[in-house]
């Protein structure tokens, strides 16, 4: 019998996408994620009644979240990406942030919404926000799918948060461990 991998709390050991890697539990199921992303899209649409909106996805972790999210924002917008390198293959933050790809679109005078997969220590985000705020955007806010609320380094508030995350290592729906498991349609906690 195949396990129902969309239900929260179910061990997903039989999911072939996991390649035998044990997961502790499913933290957020795909239906729950979809419902929350719809709400977030509505919230974001209402928060920006006018002006140019540029949604900046931080790659690679935000790629699935961003693509679902922008389809739920019912107002004009543009999409671009940032690539920052921070973690490598480790499960703990190294603290160094490097911009590998910088958006070509100008940020000046626009509402910038930076989309992140997860806020952990907050180092990545703080460094990026410093960089982006120097480019005279009309506003600069963060939308994170997950927030661990342990961010000692975060000097900026996260305006839009999908879910409060447990302090565990999470994979799926864009989040990786050593580049694996990004394609899980749910978010699981690794053993
Ligand atoms: P921070 O700079 O410590 O906030 O870490 C930010 C980045 O680390 C995120 O954008 C993720 O790419 C990665 N990260 C942090 N926690 C996790 C996790 O639980 N699973 C997968 N990646 C994570
Ligand atoms: Mg990562």
CSV table of C-alpha atoms in Angstrom, one decimal, residues 9 11 17 29 40 46 56-57 67 86-87 95 97 124 137 139 143 159 170 187:
chain,number,residue,atom,x,y,z
A,9,UNK,CA,2.8,13.5,10.4
A,11,UNK,CA,6.3,8.8,7.6
A,17,UNK,CA,11.6,10.5,-4.3
A,29,UNK,CA,1.5,18.6,3.6
A,40,UNK,CA,-0.5,34.8,1.2
A,46,UNK,CA,-4.0,43.8,-0.7
A,56,UNK,CA,12.5,38.8,-6.3
A,57,UNK,CA,13.0,35.1,-5.7
A,67,UNK,CA,6.1,30.0,-8.9
A,86,UNK,CA,25.7,30.5,1.6
A,87,UNK,CA,25.3,26.9,2.9
A,95,UNK,CA,27.5,32.8,7.7
A,97,UNK,CA,26.8,35.2,1.8
A,124,UNK,CA,21.5,35.6,4.5
A,137,UNK,CA,13.4,50.9,-3.7
A,139,UNK,CA,9.6,49.7,-0.3
A,143,UNK,CA,8.0,37.0,2.2
A,159,UNK,CA,6.4,40.9,6.8
A,170,UNK,CA,13.4,20.6,6.6
A,187,UNK,CA,7.9,19.6,3.5
